[in-house]
XYZ file of C-alpha atoms in Angstrom:
676
model
C 32.551 113.819 40.048
C 35.251 115.883 38.352
C 33.019 116.577 35.345
C 30.205 117.801 37.543
C 32.514 120.172 39.432
C 33.955 121.583 36.192
C 30.531 122.173 34.711
C 29.359 124.019 37.800
C 32.356 126.334 37.862
C 31.985 127.081 34.122
C 28.293 127.891 34.470
C 29.090 130.301 37.297
C 31.722 132.080 35.214
C 29.278 132.367 32.265
C 26.568 133.719 34.542
C 28.919 136.320 35.845
C 30.043 137.319 32.389
C 26.450 137.578 31.248
C 25.606 139.776 34.170
C 28.495 142.023 33.397
C 27.454 142.105 29.767
C 23.951 143.210 30.658
C 25.148 145.868 33.043
C 27.500 147.348 30.491
C 29.409 146.586 27.385
C 31.039 143.292 26.522
C 34.346 144.888 25.706
C 37.266 144.913 28.025
C 37.110 148.585 28.914
C 33.465 148.358 29.924
C 34.182 145.349 32.058
C 37.088 147.058 33.848
C 35.084 150.209 34.400
C 32.206 148.280 35.889
C 34.571 146.338 38.126
C 36.329 149.442 39.372
C 33.025 151.124 40.084
C 31.837 148.192 42.130
C 35.096 147.878 44.096
C 35.372 151.611 44.746
C 31.797 151.910 45.950
C 31.529 148.543 47.625
C 31.226 147.944 51.330
C 34.965 147.025 51.674
C 36.326 150.296 50.286
C 38.539 151.846 52.991
C 36.924 155.260 52.657
C 33.417 153.953 53.094
C 33.485 153.264 56.782
C 29.791 153.404 57.265
C 29.190 150.761 54.673
C 31.373 148.367 56.602
C 28.644 148.040 59.145
C 25.574 148.524 56.938
C 25.863 147.875 53.179
C 23.157 148.804 50.633
C 20.850 146.031 49.693
C 21.567 146.448 45.942
C 24.737 147.891 44.516
C 24.439 146.476 41.016
C 21.457 148.117 39.266
C 21.001 145.372 36.763
C 21.273 142.466 39.190
C 19.558 142.610 42.519
C 22.398 140.883 44.318
C 22.986 141.216 48.064
C 25.986 143.228 49.115
C 27.923 140.244 50.493
C 28.034 138.664 47.049
C 30.307 141.448 45.691
C 28.102 141.611 42.588
C 29.436 138.323 41.441
C 33.034 139.631 41.184
C 35.417 136.894 42.302
C 32.609 134.765 43.562
C 33.857 131.407 44.873
C 32.554 128.348 46.553
C 31.595 128.689 50.235
C 34.568 126.381 51.174
C 36.969 129.216 50.324
C 35.834 131.103 53.387
C 36.440 128.047 55.542
C 39.939 127.742 54.097
C 40.687 131.349 55.005
C 39.527 130.784 58.554
C 41.642 127.634 58.804
C 44.665 129.463 57.452
C 44.211 132.301 59.932
C 43.909 129.795 62.788
C 47.022 127.964 61.591
C 49.018 131.208 61.415
C 47.819 132.197 64.868
C 48.741 128.770 66.284
C 52.134 128.944 64.588
C 52.832 132.363 66.094
C 51.845 131.104 69.547
C 54.033 127.998 69.164
C 57.052 130.035 68.144
C 56.449 132.406 71.033
C 56.379 129.528 73.499
C 59.572 128.105 71.996
C 61.239 131.485 72.258
C 60.229 131.771 75.922
C 61.634 128.307 76.599
C 64.920 129.126 74.895
C 65.203 132.349 76.864
C 64.542 130.471 80.126
C 67.129 127.766 79.372
C 69.736 130.311 78.315
C 69.123 132.410 81.408
C 69.376 129.358 83.658
C 72.664 128.259 82.099
C 74.153 131.726 82.384
C 73.006 131.981 86.009
C 74.586 128.618 86.830
C 77.861 129.536 85.125
C 78.057 132.871 86.911
C 77.245 131.279 90.278
C 79.723 128.428 89.763
C 82.467 130.857 88.724
C 81.780 133.064 91.722
C 81.819 130.133 94.165
C 85.012 128.715 92.635
C 86.827 132.007 92.881
C 85.493 132.527 96.395
C 86.758 129.077 97.420
C 90.148 129.819 95.862
C 90.303 133.065 97.724
C 89.358 131.362 101.004
C 92.062 128.748 100.461
C 94.535 131.507 99.789
C 93.548 133.228 103.014
C 93.871 129.981 104.982
C 97.332 129.214 103.624
C 98.402 132.792 104.244
C 97.237 132.585 107.864
C 99.060 129.303 108.361
C 102.231 130.804 106.925
C 101.907 133.747 109.277
C 101.577 131.375 112.223
C 104.947 129.864 111.422
C 106.595 133.210 110.848
C 108.149 135.321 113.573
C 106.703 138.456 111.966
C 103.364 139.109 113.657
C 102.414 141.708 111.051
C 102.524 139.178 108.236
C 101.023 140.243 104.926
C 100.534 138.037 101.828
C 103.645 138.383 99.709
C 106.007 136.406 97.564
C 108.737 136.556 100.203
C 106.429 135.152 102.898
C 105.450 132.228 100.655
C 109.100 131.585 99.887
C 109.864 131.597 103.579
C 107.069 129.104 104.242
C 108.343 126.830 101.473
C 111.841 126.996 102.882
C 110.536 126.218 106.370
C 108.721 123.128 105.141
C 111.774 121.958 103.238
C 113.963 122.430 106.310
C 111.546 120.522 108.537
C 111.333 117.705 106.011
C 115.107 117.444 105.723
C 115.419 117.381 109.513
C 112.810 114.645 109.782
C 114.597 112.624 107.118
C 117.895 113.048 108.937
C 116.388 111.911 112.249
C 114.886 108.759 110.766
C 117.919 107.821 108.682
C 120.251 108.248 111.650
C 117.892 106.714 114.233
C 117.919 109.893 116.315
C 116.413 109.995 119.786
C 114.529 113.270 119.482
C 113.175 113.258 123.025
C 109.573 114.043 123.786
C 107.848 115.385 120.710
C 104.873 117.564 121.647
C 101.748 117.777 119.543
C 101.471 121.078 117.702
C 99.009 123.259 119.583
C 97.280 124.496 116.431
C 96.404 120.895 115.505
C 94.588 120.208 118.775
C 90.883 120.914 119.119
C 89.638 124.026 120.841
C 89.271 122.846 124.425
C 86.868 125.552 125.583
C 84.952 126.137 122.357
C 82.806 124.114 120.025
C 85.433 121.568 119.143
C 86.723 123.424 116.083
C 90.093 122.591 114.665
C 92.170 124.108 111.929
C 90.329 122.231 109.196
C 86.859 123.292 110.355
C 88.053 126.871 110.777
C 88.652 126.867 107.035
C 84.897 126.787 106.460
C 84.324 129.668 108.846
C 86.962 131.722 107.104
C 85.421 130.948 103.739
C 82.183 132.611 104.875
C 84.075 135.820 105.686
C 85.683 136.379 102.286
C 82.995 138.345 100.452
C 84.212 141.771 101.627
C 87.575 141.618 99.882
C 86.777 138.996 97.282
C 86.976 141.329 94.304
C 90.343 142.675 95.377
C 91.606 139.091 95.329
C 90.070 138.594 91.894
C 92.121 141.437 90.458
C 95.372 140.524 92.216
C 96.100 136.935 91.221
C 99.865 137.309 91.316
C 100.070 136.019 94.891
C 98.261 132.814 93.947
C 100.475 132.313 90.911
C 103.626 132.824 92.955
C 102.441 130.286 95.513
C 101.751 127.718 92.809
C 105.256 128.186 91.435
C 106.869 127.889 94.857
C 105.032 124.730 95.903
C 104.691 123.058 92.515
C 107.786 120.900 92.993
C 106.354 119.549 96.264
C 102.979 118.567 94.730
C 101.411 118.915 98.161
C 98.147 117.118 97.428
C 99.769 114.027 95.911
C 99.751 111.198 98.509
C 103.019 109.892 97.029
C 105.001 113.103 97.422
C 107.941 113.296 99.890
C 105.761 114.765 102.629
C 103.669 111.580 102.663
C 105.997 108.968 101.203
C 109.683 108.420 101.993
C 111.853 106.766 99.376
C 114.308 104.395 101.021
C 115.570 102.123 98.247
C 118.227 104.449 96.770
C 121.707 105.093 98.153
C 121.604 107.879 100.677
C 123.615 110.859 99.591
C 125.845 112.990 101.741
C 123.828 114.664 104.486
C 125.001 118.033 103.181
C 123.371 117.347 99.828
C 119.712 117.362 98.962
C 118.276 113.822 99.219
C 116.843 112.300 96.079
C 113.450 111.904 97.707
C 112.874 115.638 97.224
C 112.993 115.369 93.440
C 109.600 115.941 91.798
C 109.723 112.791 89.680
C 107.641 109.789 90.678
C 109.444 106.766 92.065
C 109.327 103.203 90.854
C 108.223 101.538 94.049
C 108.111 98.060 92.560
C 111.812 97.873 91.681
C 113.449 95.730 94.347
C 116.829 95.581 92.575
C 118.028 99.052 93.478
C 120.753 99.197 96.143
C 119.204 100.008 99.473
C 120.536 102.831 101.584
C 122.192 101.753 104.795
C 120.488 103.270 107.808
C 122.101 103.530 111.188
C 119.849 100.936 112.777
C 120.867 98.420 110.099
C 124.500 98.809 111.052
C 123.641 98.330 114.722
C 121.435 95.315 113.958
C 124.341 93.717 112.110
C 126.761 94.418 114.945
C 124.464 92.875 117.556
C 124.315 89.764 115.328
C 120.639 89.283 116.257
C 121.461 88.514 119.868
C 118.974 89.749 122.442
C 120.670 92.642 124.238
C 117.475 93.564 126.110
C 117.805 91.502 129.264
C 114.588 92.916 130.713
C 112.356 91.806 127.838
C 108.932 90.575 128.966
C 106.985 88.001 126.977
C 103.404 88.995 127.721
C 102.013 85.786 126.277
C 103.534 84.015 129.300
C 102.986 86.685 131.949
C 100.806 86.066 135.011
C 97.157 87.138 134.827
C 93.993 86.877 136.888
C 90.545 86.618 135.284
C 87.029 87.399 136.534
C 84.509 84.688 137.232
C 82.289 83.885 134.241
C 78.762 85.189 134.861
C 75.577 85.863 132.946
C 75.274 89.451 131.814
C 72.076 89.912 133.787
C 74.087 89.323 136.968
C 76.699 92.007 136.242
C 74.816 94.467 134.033
C 75.001 97.301 136.552
C 78.768 97.060 137.148
C 80.207 95.686 133.890
C 82.680 96.618 132.661
C 84.567 97.924 135.670
C 85.718 101.444 134.810
C 88.296 103.677 136.404
C 89.989 106.926 135.401
C 92.622 107.066 132.694
C 94.955 108.708 135.183
C 94.774 105.688 137.489
C 95.371 103.315 134.571
C 98.582 104.998 133.436
C 99.745 105.799 136.947
C 99.709 102.112 137.828
C 101.350 101.160 134.545
C 102.792 103.995 132.395
C 102.534 103.551 128.640
C 106.257 103.241 127.895
C 107.182 101.037 130.856
C 107.107 97.886 128.774
C 109.872 96.161 130.723
C 108.299 96.855 134.118
C 104.650 95.753 134.062
C 102.684 94.952 137.203
C 103.766 91.560 138.596
C 100.217 90.314 138.092
C 97.914 91.850 135.511
C 94.320 91.774 136.724
C 91.878 91.335 133.852
C 88.342 92.663 134.308
C 86.778 91.839 130.919
C 84.967 88.540 130.585
C 86.996 85.740 128.942
C 84.768 83.154 127.286
C 85.990 79.800 125.997
C 84.988 79.590 122.338
C 84.783 75.798 122.397
C 82.353 75.892 125.313
C 78.840 76.156 123.847
C 77.418 77.643 127.039
C 80.126 80.300 127.069
C 79.341 81.167 123.485
C 75.669 81.706 124.312
C 76.617 83.943 127.218
C 78.986 85.919 124.993
C 76.149 86.622 122.566
C 74.192 88.219 125.408
C 77.157 90.495 126.158
C 77.357 91.369 122.477
C 73.681 92.295 122.410
C 74.261 94.449 125.488
C 76.915 96.466 123.556
C 79.794 95.801 125.927
C 83.285 94.407 125.176
C 84.480 90.893 126.007
C 87.136 88.380 124.908
C 87.092 84.899 123.420
C 89.895 82.441 124.098
C 90.773 79.033 122.695
C 89.778 79.871 119.108
C 91.112 77.056 116.864
C 91.388 79.051 113.603
C 93.314 81.888 115.248
C 95.669 79.420 116.919
C 96.250 77.554 113.650
C 97.015 80.780 111.790
C 99.473 81.749 114.510
C 101.395 78.548 113.925
C 101.219 78.893 110.129
C 102.330 82.521 109.836
C 106.039 82.101 110.437
C 108.510 84.812 109.413
C 109.517 82.849 106.331
C 105.884 82.276 105.350
C 105.042 85.995 105.631
C 108.104 87.083 103.664
C 107.130 84.716 100.883
C 103.520 85.937 100.826
C 104.365 89.642 100.794
C 107.642 89.822 98.858
C 107.401 87.006 96.298
C 105.710 87.675 92.977
C 104.510 84.048 92.957
C 104.119 82.929 96.567
C 103.695 79.314 97.519
C 100.583 77.622 98.954
C 98.456 78.528 95.890
C 97.876 82.129 96.878
C 98.325 85.409 95.076
C 100.814 87.990 96.305
C 99.611 90.113 99.204
C 100.258 93.844 99.374
C 101.342 95.805 102.413
C 102.757 99.186 103.393
C 105.346 100.259 105.932
C 104.509 103.390 107.917
C 107.105 105.377 109.823
C 107.076 107.879 112.662
C 109.930 109.786 114.373
C 108.831 108.203 117.666
C 106.566 105.391 118.811
C 103.312 107.375 118.453
C 101.215 106.826 115.323
C 98.416 109.307 114.677
C 96.366 108.292 111.662
C 94.924 110.694 109.082
C 93.580 110.921 105.517
C 96.436 112.117 103.242
C 94.167 113.589 100.515
C 92.683 115.972 103.089
C 95.974 116.956 104.717
C 97.081 120.423 103.533
C 100.841 120.455 104.084
C 101.170 124.154 103.394
C 98.671 125.028 106.118
C 99.059 122.084 108.531
C 102.770 121.322 108.240
C 104.503 117.949 108.160
C 102.013 115.080 108.668
C 102.467 112.924 111.786
C 103.410 109.744 109.866
C 104.627 108.768 106.402
C 104.778 105.604 104.351
C 107.944 104.255 102.748
C 108.874 101.676 100.115
C 110.241 98.953 102.383
C 109.358 95.364 101.694
C 108.160 93.115 104.498
C 111.587 91.543 105.033
C 113.127 94.951 105.769
C 110.337 95.856 108.165
C 110.706 92.500 109.916
C 114.414 93.096 110.336
C 113.756 96.396 112.089
C 110.976 94.880 114.220
C 113.384 92.219 115.482
C 116.006 94.878 116.106
C 113.535 97.030 118.073
C 112.643 94.112 120.316
C 116.240 92.970 120.748
C 117.562 96.348 121.903
C 114.426 97.549 123.700
C 114.066 100.525 121.354
C 113.531 103.866 123.091
C 110.031 105.340 122.571
C 111.614 108.546 121.261
C 113.439 106.879 118.377
C 111.888 106.132 114.949
C 109.384 103.277 114.772
C 107.803 101.451 111.846
C 104.387 99.855 111.391
C 103.380 97.328 108.686
C 99.782 97.384 107.494
C 98.033 95.013 105.073
C 94.444 94.373 104.125
C 92.105 92.626 101.716
C 88.914 93.793 100.066
C 85.515 92.410 101.042
C 84.982 90.776 97.640
C 88.175 88.716 97.703
C 86.491 85.946 99.711
C 84.265 85.290 96.672
C 87.133 85.150 94.163
C 89.122 82.129 93.031
C 92.523 83.811 93.522
C 92.966 84.840 97.148
C 95.762 86.159 99.316
C 96.926 84.193 102.312
C 94.924 86.467 104.645
C 91.600 85.496 103.121
C 92.527 81.871 102.587
C 93.914 81.248 106.079
C 91.101 83.091 107.919
C 88.293 81.551 105.868
C 86.840 79.765 108.906
C 86.360 82.962 110.908
C 86.936 86.464 109.520
C 86.772 85.677 105.775
C 83.765 83.388 105.797
C 80.983 83.857 103.260
C 78.448 82.509 105.751
C 77.491 83.791 109.172
C 79.451 82.546 112.174
C 80.162 83.735 115.698
C 82.804 86.272 114.624
C 81.278 87.373 111.324
C 77.641 87.355 112.335
C 76.682 89.828 109.580
C 78.759 88.698 106.580
C 76.852 90.977 104.210
C 78.286 93.982 106.072
C 81.875 92.783 106.102
C 84.161 95.471 104.634
C 87.357 93.491 104.334
C 90.067 92.396 106.761
C 92.786 94.653 108.143
C 96.032 93.225 109.528
C 98.645 95.216 111.433
C 102.133 94.026 112.257
C 103.404 96.091 115.143
C 106.819 96.696 116.623
C 107.437 96.664 120.314
C 106.419 99.988 121.863
C 104.189 101.376 119.100
C 101.163 103.339 120.344
C 98.195 103.927 118.018
C 96.164 107.076 118.704
C 92.760 106.740 120.316
C 89.908 106.430 117.816
C 86.561 104.737 117.267
C 85.102 102.462 114.594
C 81.516 102.534 113.376
C 81.279 98.792 112.749
C 81.243 96.148 115.464
C 84.808 94.926 115.626
C 86.287 91.463 116.115
C 90.044 91.711 116.751
C 92.110 88.541 116.629
C 95.681 88.442 117.975
C 97.828 86.132 115.836
C 101.248 86.750 117.445
C 102.523 88.590 120.502
C 100.419 90.856 122.703
C 98.876 94.324 122.689
C 97.476 96.471 125.459
C 94.039 97.884 124.665
C 92.895 100.963 126.606
C 89.120 101.248 126.070
C 86.586 104.024 126.695
C 82.777 103.916 126.364
C 81.147 106.194 123.761
C 80.095 108.570 126.524
C 83.720 109.612 127.135
C 84.262 111.352 123.791
C 84.442 114.850 125.286
C 87.578 113.925 127.255
C 89.576 112.431 124.386
C 89.936 115.210 121.815
C 88.193 113.256 119.046
C 87.850 114.989 115.659
C 84.250 114.631 114.491
C 84.071 116.563 111.204
C 83.782 113.964 108.438
C 84.083 116.121 105.316
C 86.937 118.548 105.954
C 89.052 117.078 108.759
C 91.868 114.624 107.858
C 91.899 113.323 111.458
C 88.224 112.369 111.488
C 87.363 109.690 114.118
C 90.826 110.005 115.683
C 92.612 112.021 118.322
C 96.139 113.451 118.365
C 96.673 113.015 122.100
C 99.740 110.963 122.994
C 99.095 109.353 126.373
C 102.803 108.626 126.621
C 103.250 112.325 127.412
C 101.208 111.866 130.583
C 104.382 110.703 132.296
C 106.117 113.952 131.372
C 103.092 115.879 132.596
C 103.136 113.993 135.902
C 106.860 114.593 136.360
C 106.507 118.336 135.846
C 103.533 118.455 138.222
C 105.352 116.556 140.951
C 108.331 118.899 140.683
C 106.082 121.903 141.184
C 106.730 123.360 137.728
C 105.209 123.188 134.316
C 106.490 121.256 131.364
C 108.463 123.506 129.033
C 108.208 120.938 126.202
C 104.455 120.449 126.001
C 102.325 123.399 124.971
C 99.786 124.774 127.417
C 97.005 123.501 125.200
C 98.362 119.938 125.159
C 98.846 119.983 128.926
C 95.242 121.094 129.401
C 93.963 118.368 127.095
C 95.983 115.681 128.882
C 94.617 116.823 132.212
C 91.102 116.561 130.799
C 91.839 113.110 129.336
C 92.878 111.873 132.768
C 89.212 112.068 133.783
C 88.011 109.666 131.070
C 86.474 106.435 132.345
C 88.595 103.526 131.173
C 88.923 99.774 131.097
C 92.059 98.005 129.858
C 92.998 94.519 128.752
C 96.012 92.687 127.323
C 95.093 90.843 124.141
C 97.400 87.859 123.654
C 98.063 85.443 120.796
C 95.075 83.146 120.207
C 92.508 85.542 121.732
C 89.772 87.624 120.093
C 88.494 90.929 121.488
C 84.979 92.143 120.700
C 84.501 95.923 120.537
C 81.001 97.374 120.057
C 80.409 100.332 117.775
C 81.867 103.678 118.856
C 83.974 102.305 121.704
C 87.218 104.281 121.757
C 90.472 102.323 121.849
C 94.118 103.271 122.324
C 96.511 100.457 121.399
C 100.042 99.749 122.652
C 102.182 96.978 121.140
C 103.813 95.303 124.149
C 106.028 93.206 121.889
C 106.310 92.311 118.216
C 102.773 91.403 117.282
C 100.398 90.456 114.488
C 96.727 91.360 114.702
C 93.844 91.084 112.227
C 90.352 92.446 112.609
C 87.038 92.285 110.810
C 84.031 94.543 111.240
C 80.367 93.673 111.112
C 77.687 96.273 110.522
C 77.143 99.088 113.028
C 74.753 98.873 115.944
C 71.349 99.875 114.579
C 68.822 101.544 116.823
C 65.406 100.185 115.871
C 63.772 103.421 117.074
C 65.441 105.310 114.203
C 63.604 103.306 111.567
C 66.684 102.885 109.424
C 66.392 106.431 108.060
C 70.129 106.961 107.933
C 70.490 108.568 111.358
C 72.070 105.412 112.769
C 75.473 106.019 111.193
C 76.726 107.673 114.355
C 74.026 106.599 116.773
C 74.314 103.986 119.454
C 72.583 102.945 122.620
C 73.856 103.309 126.115
C 73.705 100.073 128.066
C 70.633 101.458 129.859
C 68.779 101.854 126.550
C 69.196 105.580 125.854
C 69.754 106.392 122.180
C 72.071 109.278 121.290
C 74.564 110.482 118.682
C 78.118 109.666 119.712
C 79.385 112.935 118.238
C 77.096 114.981 120.485
C 79.147 113.849 123.458
C 82.384 115.114 121.903
C 81.609 118.827 122.385
C 82.690 120.234 125.699
């Protein structure tokens, strides 16, 4: 094949040479002259435009060759033309490919630059809005109504916060009776508006920052000064002195700055440091643990009346029996713990857990989304006997507790009075919102227990500092080999891995929460999304309940993303007594703000049902039922939540997170009823 190809090419070259030889001379000059003549007069010469469209039939006089053969000059195989076409197509495709790649690179680069510019703009806008919010909050606490952002104003705000914190520390250390403490008006919801609070107003203000945004961008000195002033407080750290009180060091002279204001982090696990002596500890030692409160009432042994057990179908139109909040606290004021009604009339159904028929009836009440109580629960009664003071101290404070359990963790919370308003510390802006309503400290359980006994022995005034112990376990602990005493001891009811009467949806269990309350503590009204089973281990608590329809009367914060008080209210129903006293005297309370007085008057209209939950009993609360809790005596309570009530009409599309059904079957969002 190769030989044939070579022979053909050689014959073509010889034919061409022969042709050239005939047409002219065989020497080199003749050949070049002939070639130049052909190329200059050929159809492809640039000056011969007409020939490009119509070439002469013969341009070589000796050889009658067609014009497209170029007189044999450079004649090649026909495949050479195909190669040229292929090369041109390849080059064209390559150019198109590179063009597309260039367009793609330009698009990606433009997109990235657009994102970076937008992100930078939004970040600076958010920083500016935060600056405006903090500046407005500082102005609110300043006597100068013409406040302008300045270094001196920030310094004044920092000094104000430090002074308030030192005063709070002094009051708690010295067990000061601070009298009625009103709720700050700026922290209460707008009564006549759309339910906005200070946190939600931050978003509104952020939308109004574009006009002077660039001026803020070029004047960053105010922001830098603020960072320097508040850096030592580390406001957004949940373990800073505004959120956590350090109590294990010796307390310095009251004229000196306490060590808890130092910016360093504290070693909370060191139990060997000398503990500061607080005033209540001195008094507890002097009383020698003798009960000096002669009017103490043991509510586990008080006299009660109970309704007749009936099927839900027989009482569906009237159950539960509701009356106004004003009537509830008029008949029995919140802080009158030593003077309850001679006979407490219960209106919630009390079912005997060990009675199978009662259990079936209770399930019908549960399906109807109404509260009820279970009594005679063996596991709760057994835990009540097991959880002695010594047992609890060992479980919380010992690194290696007995009974084959791992050490449980708990936290002591403190308040300057008996009112505990709960919030999310990461969302609480101290600079704008001031001192939070409660703090945690580094007490161990034994220290908390000592104060709880002291509070019950002396009948602690509601206006003196109170302390709350909270513990909990994660939902997965019930599947682990090492368990705390909470999971191990409540395995038959709240910590079960299989469905039972109390944990009827174990797959939705989110852990167990236990609260150890002092006598007199009041927990702010709030709601839970999950269906709640609340077991009383020791003592007794008074539960003041409201249906989901009463949200608009209770000052509930409903903004999930930006409000640290989400699901809770800041209204202290203990102040109703002060409001009633001022009304009866014909004047107005000079202690409570006008806004708080208005809210309390509105709250008095809320429909209410109350019950006293005693040791050995379990209270069932449906989703979104509001509850306000008062510890009537030293108490221990644990609760577990099942999944929320799901409205089948919603199809499980996610809208059931805050939806429930009225007992008459109407589906609605609980937060819609919170706007007045």
